[in-house]
Coordinates of C-alpha atoms and ligand atoms in Angstrom, one line a residue:
M1 CA 69.7 156.5 18.0
D2 CA 68.1 153.2 17.1
L3 CA 67.1 152.9 13.4
S4 CA 66.5 149.1 13.4
G5 CA 64.3 148.0 10.5
K6 CA 64.6 151.4 8.7
H7 CA 65.6 151.5 5.1
I8 CA 67.9 154.3 4.0
V9 CA 68.9 155.0 0.5
I10 CA 72.2 156.9 0.3
G11 CA 72.8 158.6 -3.1
I12 CA 76.4 159.5 -3.7
T13 CA 77.5 161.8 -6.5
G14 CA 80.8 162.8 -8.0
G15 CA 82.5 165.2 -5.6
I16 CA 85.6 165.1 -3.4
A17 CA 83.3 164.8 -0.3
A18 CA 82.3 161.4 -1.6
Y19 CA 84.9 159.9 0.7
K20 CA 82.9 161.1 3.7
S21 CA 80.0 159.0 2.5
A22 CA 81.7 155.8 3.8
S23 CA 81.4 157.2 7.3
L24 CA 77.8 158.1 6.7
V25 CA 77.0 154.6 5.6
R26 CA 78.7 153.2 8.7
L27 CA 76.7 155.4 11.0
F28 CA 73.4 154.2 9.6
V29 CA 74.5 150.6 9.6
K30 CA 75.7 150.9 13.2
A31 CA 72.3 152.4 14.2
G32 CA 70.7 149.2 12.8
A33 CA 69.3 150.6 9.5
E34 CA 69.5 148.7 6.2
V35 CA 71.4 150.9 3.7
Q36 CA 71.3 150.8 0.0
V37 CA 73.9 152.9 -1.8
V38 CA 73.2 154.3 -5.2
M39 CA 76.1 156.0 -7.0
T40 CA 76.2 158.2 -10.0
P41 CA 78.7 157.1 -12.6
N42 CA 81.0 160.0 -11.7
A43 CA 80.9 159.1 -8.0
K44 CA 83.0 156.0 -8.7
E45 CA 85.9 158.2 -9.7
F46 CA 86.0 159.4 -6.0
I47 CA 85.2 156.3 -4.0
T48 CA 85.0 152.7 -5.0
P49 CA 81.7 150.7 -4.9
V50 CA 83.7 147.9 -3.2
T51 CA 84.2 150.1 -0.1
L52 CA 80.6 151.0 0.0
S53 CA 79.1 147.6 -0.6
T54 CA 81.4 146.2 2.1
L55 CA 80.2 148.8 4.6
S56 CA 76.5 148.5 3.7
G57 CA 76.5 144.8 3.2
K58 CA 74.7 145.2 -0.1
P59 CA 75.9 145.5 -3.7
V60 CA 76.0 149.1 -4.7
I61 CA 73.6 150.2 -7.5
S62 CA 74.8 152.5 -10.1
E63 CA 73.5 151.5 -13.5
F64 CA 69.9 150.6 -14.7
F65 CA 71.2 147.1 -15.6
T66 CA 73.9 144.8 -14.2
A67 CA 76.2 144.5 -17.3
N68 CA 77.0 140.8 -17.1
T69 CA 73.6 139.4 -16.0
G70 CA 71.3 141.9 -17.7
E71 CA 69.4 142.2 -14.3
W72 CA 67.3 145.3 -14.3
H73 CA 67.3 147.5 -11.1
S74 CA 63.9 148.9 -10.4
H75 CA 64.2 152.5 -9.4
V76 CA 60.5 152.4 -8.4
D77 CA 61.0 149.5 -6.0
L78 CA 64.1 151.3 -4.5
G79 CA 62.2 154.6 -4.2
L80 CA 59.3 152.9 -2.4
W81 CA 61.6 150.8 -0.2
A82 CA 63.2 153.9 1.3
D83 CA 62.2 155.4 4.7
A84 CA 64.6 158.2 4.0
F85 CA 66.5 159.2 0.8
V86 CA 69.8 161.0 1.4
V87 CA 71.9 162.5 -1.3
A88 CA 75.4 163.2 0.1
P89 CA 77.4 164.7 -1.3
A90 CA 75.0 166.4 -3.8
T91 CA 76.9 168.1 -6.6
A92 CA 75.6 171.2 -8.4
S93 CA 74.9 169.0 -11.4
T94 CA 72.8 166.4 -9.5
I95 CA 71.0 169.2 -7.7
A96 CA 70.1 170.7 -11.1
K97 CA 69.0 167.3 -12.4
M98 CA 66.8 166.7 -9.3
A99 CA 65.3 170.2 -9.5
N100 CA 64.4 169.7 -13.2
G101 CA 63.6 166.0 -13.3
V102 CA 66.5 165.0 -15.6
A103 CA 66.3 161.3 -15.0
D104 CA 69.4 160.1 -16.8
N105 CA 70.9 158.0 -14.0
M106 CA 69.8 155.6 -11.4
L107 CA 70.1 158.1 -8.6
V108 CA 67.9 160.8 -10.0
T109 CA 65.4 158.2 -11.3
S110 CA 65.1 156.7 -7.9
Y111 CA 64.7 160.2 -6.4
L112 CA 61.8 160.9 -8.7
S113 CA 60.1 157.6 -7.7
T114 CA 60.5 157.9 -3.9
R115 CA 57.8 158.9 -1.5
A116 CA 60.3 159.1 1.4
Q117 CA 61.6 162.3 2.9
V118 CA 64.6 163.4 0.8
F119 CA 67.7 165.0 2.4
V120 CA 70.2 166.8 0.2
A121 CA 73.7 167.7 1.5
P122 CA 75.3 170.0 -1.1
A123 CA 79.0 170.0 -1.6
M124 CA 80.7 172.2 -4.2
D125 CA 83.0 175.1 -4.7
F126 CA 82.1 178.4 -3.0
D127 CA 81.3 180.2 -6.3
M128 CA 79.2 177.3 -7.6
M129 CA 77.3 177.3 -4.4
R130 CA 76.3 180.9 -4.6
H131 CA 75.7 180.9 -8.4
P132 CA 72.1 182.1 -9.1
S133 CA 71.4 178.8 -10.9
T134 CA 72.4 176.7 -7.9
V135 CA 70.5 179.0 -5.6
R136 CA 67.4 178.7 -7.8
N137 CA 67.7 174.9 -8.0
I138 CA 68.1 174.5 -4.3
A139 CA 65.1 176.7 -3.8
T140 CA 63.1 174.4 -6.1
L141 CA 64.2 171.4 -4.2
I142 CA 63.0 173.0 -0.9
S143 CA 59.7 173.9 -2.5
D144 CA 59.4 170.3 -3.7
G145 CA 59.7 169.2 -0.1
C146 CA 63.4 168.2 0.2
R147 CA 65.3 169.1 3.3
I148 CA 68.6 170.8 2.6
I149 CA 71.5 170.1 5.0
E150 CA 73.4 173.3 4.5
P151 CA 77.1 173.0 3.7
A152 CA 79.6 174.3 6.2
E153 CA 82.1 177.1 5.7
G154 CA 85.8 176.1 5.4
E155 CA 88.6 175.3 3.1
L156 CA 87.3 173.7 -0.1
A157 CA 88.8 171.3 -2.5
S158 CA 89.8 174.4 -4.7
H159 CA 91.7 175.7 -1.6
L160 CA 89.2 178.7 -1.6
I161 CA 87.7 179.4 1.8
G162 CA 83.9 179.7 1.9
K163 CA 80.6 177.9 2.1
G164 CA 80.4 174.6 0.2
R165 CA 82.0 171.9 2.3
M166 CA 79.6 169.0 2.8
E167 CA 78.3 168.9 6.4
E168 CA 80.0 166.2 8.5
P169 CA 78.5 162.7 8.4
E170 CA 77.5 162.8 12.1
T171 CA 75.4 166.0 11.4
I172 CA 73.7 164.5 8.4
F173 CA 73.1 161.2 10.3
K174 CA 71.6 163.2 13.2
A175 CA 69.2 165.2 10.9
V176 CA 67.9 162.1 9.2
A177 CA 67.7 159.9 12.4
T178 CA 65.8 162.7 14.2
F179 CA 63.4 163.0 11.4
I180 CA 62.7 159.3 11.4
N181 CA 62.2 159.2 15.1
Q182 CA 59.8 162.1 15.0
T183 CA 57.8 160.5 12.2
E184 CA 57.6 157.4 14.2
E185 CA 56.3 159.3 17.2
I186 CA 53.7 161.0 15.0
N187 CA 52.6 157.7 13.5
N188 CA 52.1 156.4 17.0
N189 CA 49.8 159.3 17.9
S190 CA 46.0 159.6 17.2
P191 CA 45.0 161.1 13.8
E192 CA 43.9 164.3 15.6
D193 CA 47.3 164.7 17.1
I194 CA 49.1 164.3 13.8
S195 CA 48.1 167.6 12.2
R196 CA 49.0 169.4 15.4
S197 CA 52.3 167.9 16.0
S198 CA 53.8 167.4 12.6
G199 CA 56.3 170.3 12.9
E200 CA 58.3 172.6 15.1
L201 CA 55.4 175.2 15.0
A202 CA 52.8 172.7 16.2
G203 CA 50.2 174.4 18.3
K204 CA 51.4 177.9 17.4
H205 CA 49.3 180.7 16.0
I206 CA 51.1 182.9 13.5
L207 CA 50.3 186.3 12.1
V208 CA 52.1 187.7 9.1
T209 CA 51.7 191.0 7.2
A210 CA 52.7 191.2 3.6
G211 CA 52.5 193.3 0.4
P212 CA 52.1 197.0 0.0
T213 CA 49.3 199.1 1.1
R214 CA 47.3 201.5 -1.1
E215 CA 46.3 204.9 0.2
R216 CA 43.5 206.4 -1.9
L217 CA 43.6 209.8 -3.5
D218 CA 40.3 209.3 -5.2
P219 CA 38.2 206.3 -6.3
V220 CA 40.7 205.4 -9.1
R221 CA 44.1 206.6 -7.8
Y222 CA 46.3 205.8 -4.9
I223 CA 49.7 206.1 -3.4
S224 CA 51.6 202.8 -3.0
N225 CA 55.1 201.2 -3.3
Y226 CA 56.8 198.5 -5.2
S227 CA 56.4 195.7 -2.7
T228 CA 55.3 192.4 -4.4
G229 CA 54.3 190.5 -1.2
K230 CA 56.5 187.6 -2.1
M231 CA 58.7 187.6 1.0
G232 CA 55.7 187.6 3.4
V233 CA 53.8 185.0 1.5
A234 CA 56.9 182.8 1.6
I235 CA 57.1 183.2 5.4
A236 CA 53.4 182.4 5.8
D237 CA 53.7 179.3 3.6
E238 CA 56.7 178.1 5.5
A239 CA 54.9 178.5 8.8
A240 CA 52.1 176.3 7.5
R241 CA 54.6 173.7 6.3
R242 CA 56.2 173.6 9.7
G243 CA 52.8 172.6 11.2
A244 CA 51.6 175.9 12.8
E245 CA 48.1 175.5 14.2
T246 CA 46.9 178.7 12.4
V247 CA 48.6 181.0 10.0
T248 CA 46.9 184.4 9.2
L249 CA 48.3 186.4 6.4
V250 CA 47.1 190.0 6.4
L251 CA 47.8 190.9 2.8
G252 CA 47.9 194.2 1.0
P253 CA 46.9 194.3 -2.7
C254 CA 49.4 192.2 -4.8
E255 CA 49.6 189.5 -7.4
V256 CA 50.9 186.7 -5.2
S257 CA 49.0 184.3 -3.0
P258 CA 50.1 181.5 -0.7
S259 CA 50.5 178.0 -2.0
E260 CA 49.6 176.3 1.2
D261 CA 45.9 175.8 1.7
R262 CA 46.2 176.2 5.4
V263 CA 47.2 179.9 5.2
N264 CA 44.2 182.1 6.0
V265 CA 44.4 185.2 3.9
V266 CA 42.8 188.5 5.1
D267 CA 42.8 190.9 2.2
V268 CA 43.2 194.6 3.1
E269 CA 43.9 197.7 1.1
S270 CA 45.1 200.6 3.3
G271 CA 47.5 200.8 6.3
R272 CA 44.6 201.6 8.6
E273 CA 42.7 198.5 7.4
M274 CA 45.9 196.4 7.9
L275 CA 46.3 197.7 11.5
S276 CA 42.7 196.9 12.3
A277 CA 43.0 193.3 10.9
C278 CA 46.2 192.8 12.9
L279 CA 44.7 194.2 16.1
D280 CA 41.7 191.7 15.7
R281 CA 44.2 188.8 15.8
F282 CA 47.3 189.8 17.6
D283 CA 46.4 188.9 21.1
E284 CA 45.9 185.2 20.1
C285 CA 49.1 184.9 18.2
D286 CA 52.4 183.5 19.4
V287 CA 54.6 184.9 16.6
A288 CA 53.9 188.0 14.5
I289 CA 56.1 188.8 11.5
M290 CA 55.6 192.2 10.0
C291 CA 56.7 191.9 6.4
A292 CA 54.3 194.5 4.8
A293 CA 55.6 197.6 3.2
V294 CA 53.0 199.9 4.8
A295 CA 52.8 203.3 3.2
D296 CA 54.3 205.8 5.7
Y297 CA 51.7 208.4 4.8
T298 CA 48.1 208.4 3.9
V299 CA 45.8 211.0 2.4
E300 CA 44.0 213.1 5.0
T301 CA 40.9 213.6 2.9
P302 CA 40.7 211.5 -0.3
S303 CA 38.3 212.8 -3.0
E304 CA 35.0 211.1 -3.0
T305 CA 34.7 211.5 -6.8
K306 CA 37.2 211.1 -9.5
I307 CA 39.5 214.1 -9.8
K308 CA 39.1 215.6 -13.3
R309 CA 41.9 216.9 -15.4
E310 CA 39.8 219.8 -16.7
N311 CA 39.6 221.2 -13.2
A312 CA 41.0 224.7 -13.1
D313 CA 43.1 224.0 -10.0
I314 CA 45.8 221.4 -9.6
P315 CA 44.7 219.3 -6.6
E316 CA 46.7 219.4 -3.5
F317 CA 46.5 216.7 -0.9
R318 CA 47.6 216.9 2.7
L319 CA 49.4 213.7 3.8
V320 CA 49.1 212.5 7.4
K321 CA 51.1 209.7 9.0
N322 CA 49.8 206.2 8.7
P323 CA 49.7 204.2 12.0
D324 CA 52.8 202.2 12.7
I325 CA 51.5 198.7 12.9
A326 CA 54.6 197.0 14.2
A327 CA 55.1 199.7 16.8
T328 CA 51.5 199.5 17.9
L329 CA 51.7 195.7 18.3
G330 CA 55.1 196.2 20.0
K331 CA 53.4 198.3 22.7
R332 CA 50.7 195.6 23.2
K333 CA 53.1 192.6 23.1
A334 CA 52.8 190.2 26.0
Q335 CA 55.9 188.5 27.6
N336 CA 55.3 185.2 25.7
Q337 CA 54.8 186.8 22.2
I338 CA 57.5 187.2 19.6
L339 CA 57.4 190.1 17.2
V340 CA 59.6 190.2 14.2
G341 CA 60.0 193.2 11.8
F342 CA 61.7 193.9 8.5
A343 CA 63.8 196.9 7.6
L344 CA 64.6 197.9 4.0
E345 CA 67.4 200.4 4.0
T346 CA 69.5 202.2 1.5
D347 CA 72.2 203.5 3.9
H348 CA 73.4 203.3 7.5
E349 CA 71.8 199.8 7.5
F350 CA 73.0 198.5 10.8
E351 CA 72.2 201.7 12.8
N352 CA 68.7 202.2 11.1
A353 CA 67.7 198.5 11.5
T354 CA 68.7 198.2 15.1
A355 CA 67.2 201.5 16.0
K356 CA 63.9 200.4 14.4
M357 CA 64.0 197.2 16.4
K358 CA 64.3 199.2 19.6
R359 CA 61.8 201.9 18.7
K360 CA 59.1 199.3 17.8
N361 CA 59.9 196.9 20.7
L362 CA 60.7 194.0 18.3
D363 CA 62.4 190.8 19.3
M364 CA 64.1 190.4 15.9
I365 CA 64.6 192.5 12.8
V366 CA 65.4 191.3 9.3
L367 CA 67.5 193.8 7.4
N368 CA 67.7 193.9 3.6
S369 CA 69.7 196.6 2.0
L370 CA 68.9 198.0 -1.4
R371 CA 72.6 198.3 -1.9
D372 CA 72.8 194.4 -2.3
K373 CA 72.1 193.2 -5.8
G374 CA 69.1 190.8 -5.8
A375 CA 67.7 192.1 -2.4
G376 CA 64.6 194.0 -1.8
F377 CA 61.2 194.3 -3.4
A378 CA 61.0 193.4 -7.1
T379 CA 63.1 190.2 -7.1
D380 CA 62.5 186.5 -6.3
T381 CA 65.7 186.6 -4.2
N382 CA 66.7 188.3 -1.0
K383 CA 69.9 188.8 1.0
V384 CA 69.2 189.4 4.7
T385 CA 71.0 190.0 8.0
V386 CA 69.0 189.2 11.1
F387 CA 69.5 191.1 14.4
T388 CA 67.9 190.1 17.7
A389 CA 67.1 192.3 20.6
D390 CA 69.7 190.6 22.7
G391 CA 72.5 191.4 20.3
D392 CA 72.9 188.4 17.9
E393 CA 73.6 189.0 14.3
T394 CA 73.3 186.4 11.5
A395 CA 74.1 187.2 7.9
F396 CA 72.8 185.0 5.1
D397 CA 73.8 184.7 1.4
L398 CA 71.6 185.8 -1.5
K399 CA 68.9 183.2 -1.7
E400 CA 65.4 182.6 -3.2
K401 CA 62.8 184.2 -0.9
I402 CA 61.4 180.8 0.0
A403 CA 64.8 179.7 1.3
V404 CA 65.1 183.0 3.2
A405 CA 61.7 182.3 4.8
A406 CA 63.1 178.9 6.0
D407 CA 66.2 180.6 7.4
I408 CA 64.1 183.1 9.3
W409 CA 61.9 180.3 10.8
D410 CA 65.0 178.3 11.7
L411 CA 66.4 181.3 13.6
I412 CA 63.1 182.0 15.4
A413 CA 62.8 178.3 16.3
A414 CA 66.4 178.0 17.5
K415 CA 66.4 181.3 19.4
Y416 CA 63.0 181.1 21.2
K417 CA 62.0 177.5 20.8
C418 CA 59.0 179.4 19.4
S419 CA 58.0 180.5 22.9
K420 CA 59.7 182.8 25.3
S421 CA 57.6 181.6 28.3
Ligands
CTP1 N1 55.8 198.9 9.6 C1 54.5 198.8 10.1 N2 53.7 199.9 9.9 C2 54.2 201.0 9.3 C3 55.5 201.1 8.9 C4 56.3 200.0 9.0 O1 54.1 197.8 10.6 N3 53.4 202.1 9.2 C5 56.7 197.7 9.8 C6 57.2 197.1 8.6 O2 56.3 196.0 8.2 C7 58.5 196.5 9.0 C8 59.0 197.6 10.0 O3 57.9 198.2 10.5 O4 58.4 195.3 9.7 C9 60.0 198.6 9.4 O5 59.4 199.1 8.3 P1 60.2 200.3 7.4 O6 59.3 200.7 6.3 O7 61.6 199.8 7.1 O8 60.3 201.4 8.5 P2 59.6 202.7 8.9 O9 59.2 202.6 10.3 O10 58.5 202.9 7.9 O11 60.7 203.8 8.8 P3 61.4 204.4 7.4 O12 60.3 204.4 6.3 O13 61.6 205.8 7.9 O14 62.6 203.7 7.2

């Protein structure tokens, strides 16, 4: 890949994987890019600035001032100079500083000043990687627009086996170079093309259901569940960020709302209203993700007036089944449409989830088990395993729901290239 004339800042932090940064610098230089290395003070314990300045052909920047000349290094100039800003390896500490704006070194200060796309390649011990604070900080970086180059599984510096090994320099290079080439292509397109082709969901129409439903007993009371809507809202936001042409979020009553302006919210209350809103839009959509916790039962005849306590009889309501929205759409699904469901289970998780996928004619089902701490309704995190109709299974770690949404879209994109036709 040719990166002639492109400016890459490579931020190196203090981890064992810093030795791999030398290869990363070489790959960018070989592709014709100009590389400026910025190191945290700790990084110098792991790799020498001499190696990196020799490979990059530029003095390495680490401090705000050069000690002997008093020359000031402008983090603002550096941030604005960059076409891409890559932090590799990114330690837990630097990730935390970036997520919280703790600008106490040249690397984080430049990060805060840059307008370029930032790539973060975490590298740390397995337990540090899955610690809730790291999970939270990485989720913050994602929502701030950084792209995370997920670490690989393998033997770590601690000799523990697990996730935390910095991805190989070739993979990091490829992610950054692909991004730069795509941006170049978009810049060469007309303004109308830009909004449509700025992501992997360009041109796609997405339908998402989220939140609980409310089934009325009387004008002031209802049956519902604990769903917060956060997972579905995160999925809709992520689709908008990935450039979907339209994103429709059919949302039951809840406190959350999408942060992306381009998500079109259709507010509904009951399961029947949710079905009707989905049927109105399903035929035009390319991918539908059923995230709502639709009440299984609704009240056959809700009271028109408020039920009074003084009434002699204790009221009795007959419940009837709510329509199964996912199954209804599953029956209607065309060859080129992708239908994804969720399954929240407490036991026999695998059997229940895969049976649901089959019964509802889904292409993919996202299982969360209430047995996993941090998964399910009332949390900001989730731990999911995704099954596909053709037998693939992918298990993910506990993550913030926005990071789970990104994983789900990654899988859909990889599996179906967002279109089965
Ligand atoms: N779903 C739906 N309409 C319903 C019930 C569920 O669209 N009336 C969707 C959910 O949004 C989810 C999937 O179907 O994508 C599975 O939902 P879940 O509540 O786990 O399954 P149910 O079919 O309701 O089965 P059960 O409650 O017996 O587990």
